[in-house]
CSV table of C-alpha atoms in Angstrom, one decimal:
chain,number,residue,atom,x,y,z
A,1,MET,CA,-17.5,-11.7,-96.1
A,2,SER,CA,-20.0,-8.9,-95.4
A,3,ALA,CA,-22.5,-9.1,-92.6
A,4,ARG,CA,-25.7,-11.0,-93.3
A,5,ILE,CA,-29.1,-10.1,-91.9
A,6,ILE,CA,-31.0,-13.4,-91.4
A,7,PRO,CA,-34.8,-12.7,-91.0
A,8,VAL,CA,-36.5,-14.4,-88.1
A,9,ASP,CA,-39.9,-16.0,-88.0
A,10,PRO,CA,-42.9,-13.7,-87.0
A,11,PHE,CA,-43.3,-13.4,-83.3
A,12,ASP,CA,-45.4,-12.1,-80.4
A,13,TYR,CA,-43.0,-10.5,-77.9
A,14,VAL,CA,-44.7,-9.9,-74.6
A,15,VAL,CA,-42.7,-7.5,-72.4
A,16,PHE,CA,-43.7,-7.4,-68.8
A,17,GLY,CA,-42.4,-4.2,-67.2
A,18,ALA,CA,-42.7,-2.5,-70.6
A,19,THR,CA,-42.7,1.0,-69.3
A,20,GLY,CA,-39.6,0.6,-67.2
A,21,ASP,CA,-36.1,2.0,-67.7
A,22,LEU,CA,-34.7,-1.2,-69.3
A,23,SER,CA,-37.5,-1.3,-71.9
A,24,GLN,CA,-37.0,2.4,-72.7
A,25,ARG,CA,-33.2,2.5,-72.9
A,26,LYS,CA,-32.4,-1.0,-74.3
A,27,LEU,CA,-35.2,-3.2,-75.4
A,28,ILE,CA,-37.2,-0.8,-77.6
A,29,PRO,CA,-34.1,0.7,-79.3
A,30,ALA,CA,-32.7,-2.8,-79.9
A,31,LEU,CA,-35.9,-4.0,-81.5
A,32,TYR,CA,-36.0,-0.9,-83.7
A,33,TYR,CA,-32.5,-1.5,-85.0
A,34,ARG,CA,-33.4,-5.1,-85.9
A,35,PHE,CA,-36.6,-3.8,-87.7
A,36,TYR,CA,-34.5,-1.1,-89.5
A,37,ASP,CA,-32.1,-3.8,-90.7
A,38,GLY,CA,-35.0,-5.9,-92.0
A,39,GLN,CA,-34.7,-8.8,-89.5
A,40,PHE,CA,-38.4,-8.7,-88.8
A,41,ASP,CA,-41.4,-6.8,-90.2
A,42,THR,CA,-44.9,-5.8,-89.4
A,43,ASN,CA,-46.0,-9.4,-89.2
A,44,SER,CA,-44.5,-9.4,-85.7
A,45,ARG,CA,-46.0,-7.8,-82.6
A,46,ILE,CA,-44.6,-6.3,-79.4
A,47,ILE,CA,-47.1,-6.3,-76.6
A,48,GLY,CA,-46.3,-4.2,-73.5
A,49,VAL,CA,-47.6,-5.2,-70.1
A,50,SER,CA,-47.4,-3.0,-67.0
A,51,ARG,CA,-49.4,-1.7,-64.1
A,52,SER,CA,-49.6,1.8,-65.5
A,53,GLU,CA,-52.9,2.8,-67.1
A,54,MET,CA,-52.0,3.6,-70.7
A,55,SER,CA,-53.7,3.3,-74.0
A,56,ASP,CA,-52.1,1.7,-77.1
A,57,GLU,CA,-51.5,5.2,-78.5
A,58,GLU,CA,-49.8,6.4,-75.3
A,59,PHE,CA,-47.6,3.3,-75.3
A,60,GLN,CA,-46.7,3.9,-78.9
A,61,LYS,CA,-45.7,7.4,-78.1
A,62,PHE,CA,-43.5,6.0,-75.3
A,63,ALA,CA,-41.9,3.7,-77.8
A,64,ARG,CA,-41.4,6.5,-80.3
A,65,ASP,CA,-39.8,8.7,-77.7
A,66,ALA,CA,-37.5,5.9,-76.7
A,67,VAL,CA,-36.3,5.4,-80.3
A,68,ASN,CA,-35.8,9.2,-80.9
A,69,GLU,CA,-33.8,9.5,-77.7
A,70,PHE,CA,-31.7,6.3,-77.8
A,71,VAL,CA,-31.3,5.5,-81.5
A,72,ASP,CA,-28.7,7.2,-83.7
A,73,ALA,CA,-30.5,9.9,-85.7
A,74,ASP,CA,-28.9,8.6,-88.9
A,75,HIS,CA,-30.9,5.4,-88.6
A,76,ILE,CA,-34.3,7.0,-88.0
A,77,GLU,CA,-36.5,7.1,-91.1
A,78,PRO,CA,-40.0,8.5,-90.5
A,79,GLN,CA,-41.9,5.9,-92.5
A,80,MET,CA,-39.9,3.0,-91.1
A,81,LEU,CA,-40.4,4.4,-87.6
A,82,ASP,CA,-44.2,4.6,-88.2
A,83,ASP,CA,-44.2,1.0,-89.4
A,84,PHE,CA,-42.2,-0.1,-86.4
A,85,ILE,CA,-44.4,1.7,-83.9
A,86,GLY,CA,-47.5,0.1,-85.5
A,87,CYS,CA,-46.2,-3.3,-84.1
A,88,PHE,CA,-46.8,-2.0,-80.6
A,89,SER,CA,-49.9,-2.5,-78.4
A,90,TYR,CA,-50.4,-2.2,-74.6
A,91,ILE,CA,-52.2,-4.0,-71.8
A,92,ALA,CA,-52.5,-2.5,-68.3
A,93,ASN,CA,-52.3,-5.4,-65.9
A,94,ASP,CA,-51.2,-5.9,-62.4
A,95,VAL,CA,-49.7,-9.4,-62.8
A,96,THR,CA,-50.7,-10.4,-59.3
A,97,ASP,CA,-54.3,-9.9,-60.2
A,98,ARG,CA,-55.8,-13.0,-61.9
A,99,GLU,CA,-58.7,-10.9,-63.3
A,100,GLY,CA,-56.5,-8.8,-65.5
A,101,TRP,CA,-55.2,-11.5,-67.9
A,102,SER,CA,-58.1,-11.9,-70.3
A,103,GLU,CA,-57.0,-9.0,-72.5
A,104,LEU,CA,-53.5,-10.6,-73.0
A,105,SER,CA,-55.1,-13.8,-74.1
A,106,ALA,CA,-57.0,-12.0,-76.9
A,107,SER,CA,-53.8,-10.3,-78.1
A,108,LEU,CA,-51.8,-13.4,-78.7
A,109,ARG,CA,-52.1,-15.2,-82.0
A,110,ASP,CA,-53.0,-18.9,-82.0
A,111,ASP,CA,-50.8,-19.6,-84.9
A,112,PRO,CA,-48.1,-22.3,-84.7
A,113,ASN,CA,-45.9,-20.4,-87.1
A,114,VAL,CA,-45.8,-17.4,-84.7
A,115,VAL,CA,-43.1,-17.6,-82.0
A,116,ARG,CA,-44.4,-16.6,-78.6
A,117,ALA,CA,-41.8,-15.0,-76.2
A,118,PHE,CA,-42.4,-13.6,-72.7
A,119,TYR,CA,-39.8,-11.1,-71.5
A,120,LEU,CA,-39.8,-10.7,-67.7
A,121,ALA,CA,-38.2,-7.3,-67.2
A,122,VAL,CA,-39.6,-7.2,-63.7
A,123,ALA,CA,-38.5,-7.9,-60.1
A,124,PRO,CA,-37.8,-11.6,-59.5
A,125,PHE,CA,-40.5,-11.9,-56.9
A,126,LEU,CA,-43.0,-11.5,-59.8
A,127,PHE,CA,-41.5,-14.4,-61.8
A,128,ALA,CA,-43.6,-16.9,-59.9
A,129,PRO,CA,-47.0,-15.3,-60.4
A,130,ILE,CA,-46.3,-14.5,-64.0
A,131,CYS,CA,-45.2,-18.0,-64.9
A,132,ASP,CA,-48.1,-19.5,-62.9
A,133,TYR,CA,-50.7,-17.4,-64.7
A,134,LEU,CA,-49.1,-18.1,-68.1
A,135,SER,CA,-49.5,-21.8,-67.4
A,136,SER,CA,-53.0,-21.6,-65.9
A,137,GLN,CA,-54.4,-19.4,-68.7
A,138,ASN,CA,-52.9,-21.6,-71.4
A,139,TYR,CA,-50.5,-18.9,-72.7
A,140,TRP,CA,-47.8,-21.5,-72.5
A,141,THR,CA,-47.1,-23.4,-75.7
A,142,PRO,CA,-44.5,-26.2,-76.3
A,143,ASP,CA,-42.5,-23.7,-78.3
A,144,ALA,CA,-42.9,-20.7,-76.0
A,145,ARG,CA,-39.9,-18.9,-74.6
A,146,VAL,CA,-39.4,-17.0,-71.4
A,147,VAL,CA,-36.6,-14.4,-70.9
A,148,LEU,CA,-35.4,-13.8,-67.3
A,149,GLU,CA,-33.6,-10.6,-66.4
A,150,LYS,CA,-31.3,-10.4,-63.4
A,151,PRO,CA,-31.1,-10.5,-60.5
A,152,LEU,CA,-31.9,-14.2,-60.4
A,153,GLY,CA,-31.7,-14.4,-56.7
A,154,HIS,CA,-29.3,-12.9,-54.1
A,155,ASP,CA,-27.7,-16.2,-53.1
A,156,LEU,CA,-27.7,-19.9,-54.1
A,157,GLN,CA,-30.8,-20.8,-52.2
A,158,SER,CA,-32.9,-17.9,-53.5
A,159,SER,CA,-31.7,-18.7,-57.1
A,160,VAL,CA,-32.7,-22.3,-56.7
A,161,GLU,CA,-36.2,-21.2,-55.5
A,162,ILE,CA,-36.7,-18.9,-58.5
A,163,ASN,CA,-35.5,-21.5,-61.0
A,164,ASP,CA,-37.7,-24.2,-59.4
A,165,THR,CA,-40.7,-21.9,-59.8
A,166,VAL,CA,-40.0,-21.2,-63.5
A,167,ALA,CA,-39.2,-24.9,-64.1
A,168,GLU,CA,-42.7,-25.8,-63.0
A,169,VAL,CA,-44.0,-24.2,-66.2
A,170,PHE,CA,-41.1,-23.9,-68.6
A,171,ARG,CA,-38.6,-26.6,-69.7
A,172,GLU,CA,-34.9,-25.6,-69.4
A,173,ASP,CA,-34.7,-25.4,-73.2
A,174,GLN,CA,-37.4,-22.7,-73.1
A,175,VAL,CA,-35.7,-20.5,-70.5
A,176,TYR,CA,-33.4,-17.7,-71.6
A,177,ARG,CA,-31.4,-16.1,-68.7
A,178,ILE,CA,-30.0,-12.8,-70.0
A,179,ASP,CA,-26.5,-11.7,-69.4
A,180,HIS,CA,-26.0,-8.8,-71.8
A,181,TYR,CA,-22.2,-9.0,-71.6
A,182,LEU,CA,-22.5,-12.3,-73.6
A,183,GLY,CA,-24.2,-10.4,-76.4
A,184,LYS,CA,-21.3,-8.0,-76.9
A,185,GLU,CA,-19.6,-8.3,-80.2
A,186,THR,CA,-16.1,-8.5,-78.7
A,187,VAL,CA,-17.1,-11.3,-76.3
A,188,GLN,CA,-18.1,-13.4,-79.2
A,189,ASN,CA,-14.9,-12.5,-81.0
A,190,LEU,CA,-13.1,-14.0,-78.1
A,191,LEU,CA,-14.6,-17.4,-79.2
A,192,ALA,CA,-13.5,-16.7,-82.8
A,193,LEU,CA,-10.0,-15.6,-81.7
A,194,ARG,CA,-9.5,-18.7,-79.6
A,195,PHE,CA,-11.2,-21.4,-81.8
A,196,ALA,CA,-11.0,-20.1,-85.4
A,197,ASN,CA,-7.2,-19.6,-85.3
A,198,ALA,CA,-4.4,-22.1,-84.9
A,199,LEU,CA,-2.1,-19.4,-83.5
A,200,PHE,CA,-3.3,-19.1,-79.9
A,201,GLU,CA,-4.6,-22.5,-78.7
A,202,PRO,CA,-1.1,-24.2,-78.4
A,203,ILE,CA,0.0,-21.4,-76.0
A,204,TRP,CA,-3.3,-20.8,-74.2
A,205,ASN,CA,-2.2,-22.5,-71.0
A,206,SER,CA,-0.1,-22.1,-67.9
A,207,ALA,CA,3.2,-22.9,-69.7
A,208,HIS,CA,2.9,-19.6,-71.7
A,209,ILE,CA,0.4,-17.4,-69.8
A,210,ASP,CA,1.5,-15.6,-66.6
A,211,HIS,CA,-1.8,-14.2,-65.5
A,212,ILE,CA,-5.2,-12.9,-66.8
A,213,GLN,CA,-6.9,-9.6,-65.9
A,214,ILE,CA,-10.6,-8.9,-66.3
A,215,THR,CA,-11.8,-5.4,-65.7
A,216,ALA,CA,-15.3,-3.9,-65.9
A,217,ALA,CA,-15.1,-0.2,-64.8
A,218,GLU,CA,-17.9,2.3,-64.8
A,219,SER,CA,-17.5,6.1,-64.5
A,220,VAL,CA,-21.0,6.6,-63.2
A,221,GLY,CA,-22.2,6.2,-59.7
A,222,ALA,CA,-25.0,4.0,-58.4
A,223,GLY,CA,-27.3,7.0,-58.2
A,224,GLY,CA,-29.0,6.0,-54.9
A,225,ARG,CA,-30.7,3.0,-56.6
A,226,SER,CA,-32.5,0.8,-54.0
A,227,TYR,CA,-31.7,-2.3,-56.1
A,228,TYR,CA,-27.9,-1.6,-56.0
A,229,GLU,CA,-28.0,-1.1,-52.2
A,230,LYS,CA,-29.4,-4.6,-51.9
A,231,SER,CA,-27.0,-6.3,-54.3
A,232,GLY,CA,-23.6,-4.5,-54.4
A,233,ALA,CA,-20.9,-5.0,-56.9
A,234,LEU,CA,-20.3,-8.7,-56.1
A,235,ARG,CA,-23.8,-9.8,-56.9
A,236,ASP,CA,-24.4,-7.1,-59.6
A,237,MET,CA,-21.3,-7.7,-61.7
A,238,VAL,CA,-19.0,-10.5,-60.5
A,239,GLN,CA,-21.5,-13.3,-60.1
A,240,ASN,CA,-22.7,-13.0,-63.7
A,241,HIS,CA,-20.7,-10.7,-66.0
A,242,LEU,CA,-17.1,-11.2,-64.8
A,243,LEU,CA,-17.4,-15.0,-64.1
A,244,GLN,CA,-18.9,-15.5,-67.6
A,245,LEU,CA,-16.0,-13.7,-69.1
A,246,LEU,CA,-13.6,-15.8,-67.0
A,247,CYS,CA,-15.4,-18.9,-68.3
A,248,LEU,CA,-15.0,-17.9,-72.0
A,249,VAL,CA,-11.3,-17.3,-71.5
A,250,ALA,CA,-10.6,-20.4,-69.5
A,251,MET,CA,-12.8,-23.1,-70.9
A,252,GLU,CA,-11.6,-26.0,-73.0
A,253,PRO,CA,-12.5,-26.1,-76.7
A,254,PRO,CA,-16.1,-27.3,-77.1
A,255,ALA,CA,-16.9,-30.0,-79.6
A,256,SER,CA,-19.1,-27.5,-81.5
A,257,ASP,CA,-20.6,-24.1,-81.2
A,258,GLU,CA,-23.9,-25.7,-80.2
A,259,ALA,CA,-25.4,-24.1,-77.1
A,260,ASN,CA,-25.0,-27.0,-74.7
A,261,ALA,CA,-21.6,-28.0,-75.9
A,262,LEU,CA,-20.4,-24.4,-75.1
A,263,ARG,CA,-22.2,-24.3,-71.8
A,264,ASP,CA,-20.9,-27.7,-70.7
A,265,GLU,CA,-17.3,-26.3,-71.0
A,266,LYS,CA,-18.2,-23.1,-69.1
A,267,LEU,CA,-19.7,-25.2,-66.3
A,268,LYS,CA,-16.5,-27.2,-65.9
A,269,VAL,CA,-14.6,-23.9,-65.4
A,270,LEU,CA,-17.0,-22.7,-62.7
A,271,ARG,CA,-16.8,-26.1,-60.9
A,272,ALA,CA,-12.9,-25.9,-61.1
A,273,LEU,CA,-12.7,-22.5,-59.4
A,274,LYS,CA,-10.8,-22.8,-56.2
A,275,PRO,CA,-13.1,-21.9,-53.3
A,276,ILE,CA,-12.4,-18.7,-51.5
A,277,ASN,CA,-13.4,-18.9,-47.9
A,278,GLY,CA,-12.0,-18.4,-44.4
A,279,GLU,CA,-8.7,-16.5,-44.2
A,280,ALA,CA,-8.5,-16.6,-48.0
A,281,VAL,CA,-11.3,-14.1,-48.3
A,282,HIS,CA,-9.2,-11.5,-46.6
A,283,LYS,CA,-6.1,-12.3,-48.7
A,284,GLN,CA,-7.8,-12.7,-52.1
A,285,THR,CA,-10.6,-10.2,-52.2
A,286,VAL,CA,-10.9,-6.4,-51.8
A,287,ARG,CA,-14.1,-4.5,-51.5
A,288,GLY,CA,-14.5,-0.7,-51.5
A,289,GLN,CA,-17.0,2.1,-51.6
A,290,TYR,CA,-16.5,5.4,-53.4
A,291,ARG,CA,-16.1,8.7,-51.6
A,292,GLY,CA,-17.2,12.0,-52.8
A,293,VAL,CA,-15.1,14.8,-54.4
A,294,SER,CA,-15.6,18.4,-53.4
A,295,ALA,CA,-13.5,21.1,-55.1
A,296,GLU,CA,-14.1,24.6,-56.5
A,297,ASP,CA,-15.2,23.4,-59.9
A,298,THR,CA,-16.2,19.8,-59.1
A,299,LYS,CA,-18.8,18.3,-56.8
A,300,VAL,CA,-19.3,14.5,-56.9
A,301,PRO,CA,-21.4,12.9,-54.1
A,302,SER,CA,-20.2,9.8,-52.2
A,303,TYR,CA,-22.2,6.6,-52.5
A,304,VAL,CA,-23.7,7.2,-49.0
A,305,GLU,CA,-24.6,10.8,-49.9
A,306,GLU,CA,-26.5,9.5,-53.0
A,307,LEU,CA,-28.6,7.3,-50.7
A,308,GLY,CA,-30.0,10.4,-48.9
A,309,GLU,CA,-29.5,12.4,-45.8
A,310,GLY,CA,-28.6,10.4,-42.7
A,311,ALA,CA,-28.0,7.2,-44.6
A,312,THR,CA,-25.3,4.6,-43.8
A,313,SER,CA,-24.3,1.7,-45.9
A,314,ASN,CA,-21.9,-1.2,-45.9
A,315,THR,CA,-22.6,-2.0,-49.6
A,316,GLU,CA,-19.5,-2.4,-51.8
A,317,THR,CA,-19.3,-0.4,-55.1
A,318,PHE,CA,-15.9,-1.9,-55.9
A,319,VAL,CA,-14.6,-5.5,-55.9
A,320,ALA,CA,-11.3,-7.0,-56.8
A,321,ILE,CA,-10.7,-10.8,-56.6
A,322,LYS,CA,-7.8,-13.1,-57.2
A,323,ALA,CA,-9.3,-16.3,-58.5
A,324,GLU,CA,-7.7,-19.6,-59.5
A,325,VAL,CA,-8.9,-22.4,-61.8
A,326,GLU,CA,-7.7,-25.7,-60.5
A,327,ASN,CA,-7.2,-27.8,-63.6
A,328,TRP,CA,-4.3,-28.9,-65.8
A,329,ARG,CA,-4.5,-26.0,-68.2
A,330,TRP,CA,-4.5,-23.2,-65.7
A,331,ASN,CA,-2.7,-24.5,-62.6
A,332,GLY,CA,-0.7,-21.6,-61.1
A,333,VAL,CA,-2.3,-18.9,-63.3
A,334,PRO,CA,-4.1,-16.3,-61.3
A,335,PHE,CA,-7.2,-14.6,-62.7
A,336,TYR,CA,-7.5,-11.0,-61.4
A,337,MET,CA,-11.0,-9.5,-61.6
A,338,ARG,CA,-12.1,-6.0,-60.7
A,339,THR,CA,-15.2,-4.0,-61.2
A,340,GLY,CA,-16.5,-0.7,-59.7
A,341,LYS,CA,-18.6,2.4,-59.9
A,342,ARG,CA,-17.2,6.0,-60.2
A,343,MET,CA,-13.9,4.8,-61.5
A,344,ALA,CA,-11.5,6.8,-63.7
A,345,ARG,CA,-13.2,5.8,-67.0
A,346,ARG,CA,-15.8,3.5,-68.4
A,347,ALA,CA,-13.8,0.6,-69.7
A,348,SER,CA,-14.2,-3.2,-69.9
A,349,GLU,CA,-11.4,-5.4,-71.1
A,350,ILE,CA,-9.7,-8.8,-70.8
A,351,VAL,CA,-5.8,-8.8,-70.6
A,352,ILE,CA,-3.9,-12.0,-71.4
A,353,GLN,CA,-0.4,-11.5,-70.0
A,354,PHE,CA,2.1,-13.9,-71.5
A,355,ARG,CA,5.3,-15.1,-69.7
A,356,GLU,CA,8.7,-13.5,-70.2
A,357,ILE,CA,11.0,-15.1,-72.8
A,358,PRO,CA,13.2,-17.7,-71.2
A,359,HIS,CA,16.4,-16.0,-72.4
A,360,SER,CA,17.2,-12.6,-74.0
A,361,ILE,CA,20.0,-12.5,-76.7
A,362,PHE,CA,20.0,-8.7,-76.5
A,363,SER,CA,22.2,-6.5,-74.2
A,364,ARG,CA,20.4,-4.3,-71.7
A,365,SER,CA,21.5,-1.2,-73.6
A,366,GLU,CA,19.5,-2.5,-76.6
A,367,GLY,CA,16.4,-2.9,-74.4
A,368,VAL,CA,14.7,-5.4,-72.1
A,369,PRO,CA,12.1,-7.5,-73.9
A,370,THR,CA,8.6,-6.9,-72.4
A,371,PRO,CA,6.3,-9.9,-72.2
A,372,ASN,CA,3.7,-10.1,-74.9
A,373,ARG,CA,0.2,-9.0,-74.0
A,374,LEU,CA,-3.2,-9.6,-75.7
A,375,VAL,CA,-5.8,-7.0,-74.8
A,376,ILE,CA,-9.5,-7.6,-75.7
A,377,ARG,CA,-11.5,-4.4,-75.3
A,378,LEU,CA,-15.2,-5.0,-74.7
A,379,GLN,CA,-16.3,-1.3,-74.3
A,380,PRO,CA,-16.0,1.4,-75.4
A,381,ASP,CA,-14.3,1.3,-78.8
A,382,GLU,CA,-14.3,-2.4,-79.2
A,383,GLY,CA,-11.2,-4.0,-80.5
A,384,VAL,CA,-8.2,-6.3,-80.0
A,385,LYS,CA,-4.5,-5.4,-79.4
A,386,LEU,CA,-1.5,-7.8,-79.5
A,387,PHE,CA,1.6,-6.2,-78.0
A,388,LEU,CA,4.8,-7.4,-79.6
A,389,MET,CA,8.5,-6.5,-79.4
A,390,ILE,CA,10.1,-5.0,-82.5
A,391,LYS,CA,13.2,-3.0,-83.5
A,392,ASP,CA,12.7,0.7,-83.3
A,393,PRO,CA,13.2,1.9,-86.9
A,394,GLY,CA,16.2,3.9,-87.9
A,395,PRO,CA,20.0,3.7,-87.8
A,396,GLY,CA,22.1,3.4,-84.7
A,397,GLY,CA,21.9,-0.3,-83.9
A,398,MET,CA,19.3,-2.4,-82.2
A,399,ARG,CA,16.8,-0.7,-80.0
A,400,LEU,CA,13.9,-2.8,-78.8
A,401,ARG,CA,10.4,-1.3,-78.5
A,402,GLN,CA,7.0,-2.8,-77.7
A,403,VAL,CA,4.2,-1.8,-80.1
A,404,PRO,CA,0.6,-3.1,-80.6
A,405,LEU,CA,-1.0,-4.8,-83.6
A,406,ASN,CA,-4.3,-2.9,-83.3
A,407,LEU,CA,-7.6,-4.3,-84.6
A,408,SER,CA,-10.1,-1.5,-84.0
A,409,PHE,CA,-13.6,-2.6,-84.9
A,410,ALA,CA,-14.6,0.9,-85.8
A,411,ASP,CA,-11.7,1.3,-88.2
A,412,THR,CA,-11.8,-2.2,-89.7
A,413,PHE,CA,-15.5,-2.7,-90.2
A,414,THR,CA,-17.8,-0.2,-91.9
A,415,GLN,CA,-21.1,-1.5,-90.7
A,416,ARG,CA,-22.6,-0.5,-87.3
A,417,THR,CA,-21.7,-2.8,-84.4
A,418,PRO,CA,-25.0,-4.2,-83.0
A,419,GLU,CA,-25.8,-3.6,-79.3
A,420,ALA,CA,-25.9,-6.7,-77.1
A,421,TYR,CA,-29.6,-6.7,-76.7
A,422,GLU,CA,-30.2,-6.7,-80.4
A,423,ARG,CA,-28.5,-10.1,-80.8
A,424,LEU,CA,-30.0,-11.6,-77.6
A,425,LEU,CA,-33.6,-10.6,-78.4
A,426,MET,CA,-33.4,-12.2,-81.8
A,427,ASP,CA,-31.6,-15.3,-80.5
A,428,VAL,CA,-34.7,-15.8,-78.3
A,429,VAL,CA,-36.9,-15.8,-81.4
A,430,ARG,CA,-34.5,-18.1,-83.2
A,431,GLY,CA,-34.4,-20.5,-80.2
A,432,ASN,CA,-30.6,-20.2,-79.9
A,433,GLN,CA,-29.5,-20.5,-76.2
A,434,THR,CA,-25.7,-20.2,-76.9
A,435,LEU,CA,-25.4,-16.8,-75.3
A,436,PHE,CA,-27.7,-17.4,-72.3
A,437,MET,CA,-26.8,-19.0,-68.9
A,438,ARG,CA,-28.0,-22.4,-68.2
A,439,ARG,CA,-29.4,-23.2,-64.7
A,440,ASP,CA,-26.5,-25.3,-63.6
A,441,GLU,CA,-24.1,-22.5,-64.6
A,442,LEU,CA,-26.0,-19.9,-62.6
A,443,GLU,CA,-26.1,-22.1,-59.5
A,444,ALA,CA,-22.4,-23.0,-59.8
A,445,ALA,CA,-21.6,-19.3,-59.9
A,446,TRP,CA,-23.6,-18.6,-56.8
A,447,ALA,CA,-22.0,-21.5,-55.0
A,448,TRP,CA,-18.6,-19.9,-55.5
A,449,ILE,CA,-19.7,-16.4,-54.7
A,450,ASP,CA,-21.7,-17.2,-51.5
A,451,PRO,CA,-18.8,-17.9,-49.1
A,452,ILE,CA,-17.2,-14.6,-50.1
A,453,ARG,CA,-20.4,-12.8,-49.5
A,454,GLU,CA,-21.0,-14.5,-46.1
A,455,ALA,CA,-17.4,-13.7,-45.0
A,456,TRP,CA,-18.0,-10.0,-45.9
A,457,ASP,CA,-21.3,-10.0,-44.1
A,458,ASN,CA,-19.4,-11.2,-41.0
A,459,ASP,CA,-16.9,-8.3,-41.4
A,460,ALA,CA,-14.0,-10.5,-42.3
A,461,THR,CA,-12.9,-8.1,-45.0
A,462,PRO,CA,-12.9,-4.3,-44.4
A,463,LEU,CA,-14.8,-1.9,-46.7
A,464,HIS,CA,-12.1,0.4,-48.2
A,465,GLY,CA,-12.9,3.9,-49.3
A,466,TYR,CA,-11.7,5.2,-52.6
A,467,THR,CA,-11.9,8.6,-54.3
A,468,SER,CA,-14.4,9.0,-57.1
A,469,GLY,CA,-12.6,9.2,-60.5
A,470,THR,CA,-9.8,6.8,-59.5
A,471,TRP,CA,-9.1,3.1,-60.2
A,472,GLY,CA,-10.4,2.0,-56.8
A,473,PRO,CA,-8.9,1.5,-53.3
A,474,THR,CA,-5.1,1.2,-52.9
A,475,SER,CA,-5.7,-2.2,-51.4
A,476,SER,CA,-6.7,-3.5,-54.9
A,477,VAL,CA,-3.2,-2.4,-56.2
A,478,ALA,CA,-1.6,-4.3,-53.3
A,479,LEU,CA,-3.7,-7.4,-54.2
A,480,ILE,CA,-1.9,-7.8,-57.5
A,481,GLU,CA,1.4,-6.1,-56.8
A,482,ARG,CA,2.3,-8.4,-53.9
A,483,ASP,CA,2.4,-11.1,-56.6
A,484,GLY,CA,4.9,-9.0,-58.5
A,485,ARG,CA,2.3,-7.9,-61.1
A,486,THR,CA,0.4,-4.7,-61.9
A,487,TRP,CA,-3.0,-3.8,-63.3
A,488,HIS,CA,-2.9,-3.0,-67.0
A,489,GLU,CA,-1.9,0.6,-67.3
A,490,GLU,CA,-3.2,1.4,-70.7
A,491,LEU,CA,-6.6,2.0,-69.2
A,492,ASP,CA,-5.3,5.4,-68.1
A,493,ASP,CA,-4.8,6.3,-71.8
A,494,PRO,CA,-8.1,7.7,-73.1
A,495,LYS,CA,-6.9,6.9,-76.7
A,496,ALA,CA,-6.4,3.3,-75.9
A,497,ILE,CA,-8.4,0.9,-78.1
């Protein structure tokens, strides 16, 4: 079955923070790809709102430059790009100024057939005034949607306050909390792999799985960003991205693929996570910060050096955690999560490590069977590998060898794999909340993270240095190896999926 492009209803997409980095690198290119594929046409409008003084023509140039820089040249057609750019208009507005909203009102169509969506690509402290003004100026409609970008708070209390503010205006079924990891093609394929095949579900439990690894590694640094200094890797990556991946791996089969059926099962996983507090924080978590590299042909600054001269910081750029899900399916199965900046390579993957066979009929000279392993690569080069034991071909008797069954998306599917934001932006228009976090999910994740953060703030866990271009501090290796396990080594192979 080939990919189908299902057109969406006409929409007015209002993007607050429209001249920011997220809009330039992700939102505008994603919208162009959807326009290019015919998912929407010139009946839809994209309205940028920001404090910068800018005309419609200047904003259209900004959008055109974003497409030319971040869209594959093979997909840029001059006439189609002109038509797409014609959908854009701009309003200069300081959202904290009530006097600046009248122009936005005139730009929105009062047509029940036109979906109205507000994308808040701004700092969370602006969510409250924006939602308040949207309500007071009657921009809110029963079918309107609001999209919230992270960070949605820095702890449980601040998250509750933000969500309470939004809830005064928008119902929960109107709120779309973005986690772009959930829009990735391979993440959704995890659902298909588990629930569209009879092969895995009978063995997807503690009787057959030894442990699970979730890795999200970045080769770039934090670049001295003030946001990252306030959040760190735990809040920036673990609280949302990694815990969401853990939920998709660990959850029970939902009754359907309807949004709340899926999110109900994810919530159960979050509530089943064994708390990590007290002495367990020191034993089950590792935090690190990358150091610089200085050699004749290489100069990489440390995290502190990126912050500026004379700076100091206790912010973690690396986290490793051993988590446990306390329920019948996963009792005794550890979930090892790690994420970091300035690591050896950019790579995100999930590794399902199965248990050893109970008894080998082969002699040691013929080879020792290696446990099966399912590797789901999220980025780059999306794909799935299942490692199996086979006989090495050729004469000379039995020789066991482990080889992968390799499903590479690039090799298997001819069409371009959509970026995460493409799917998520259109799901907002469609009113499909399946790939978005519900409020109770978000708060359950914060409730599990907060004790770890508090213990770190109280210096219960040291901040380990690690060299840029490595896989993190040695203490993260010790975290998993003292359990007799090791981090998935194929990450070191640049030709891995």
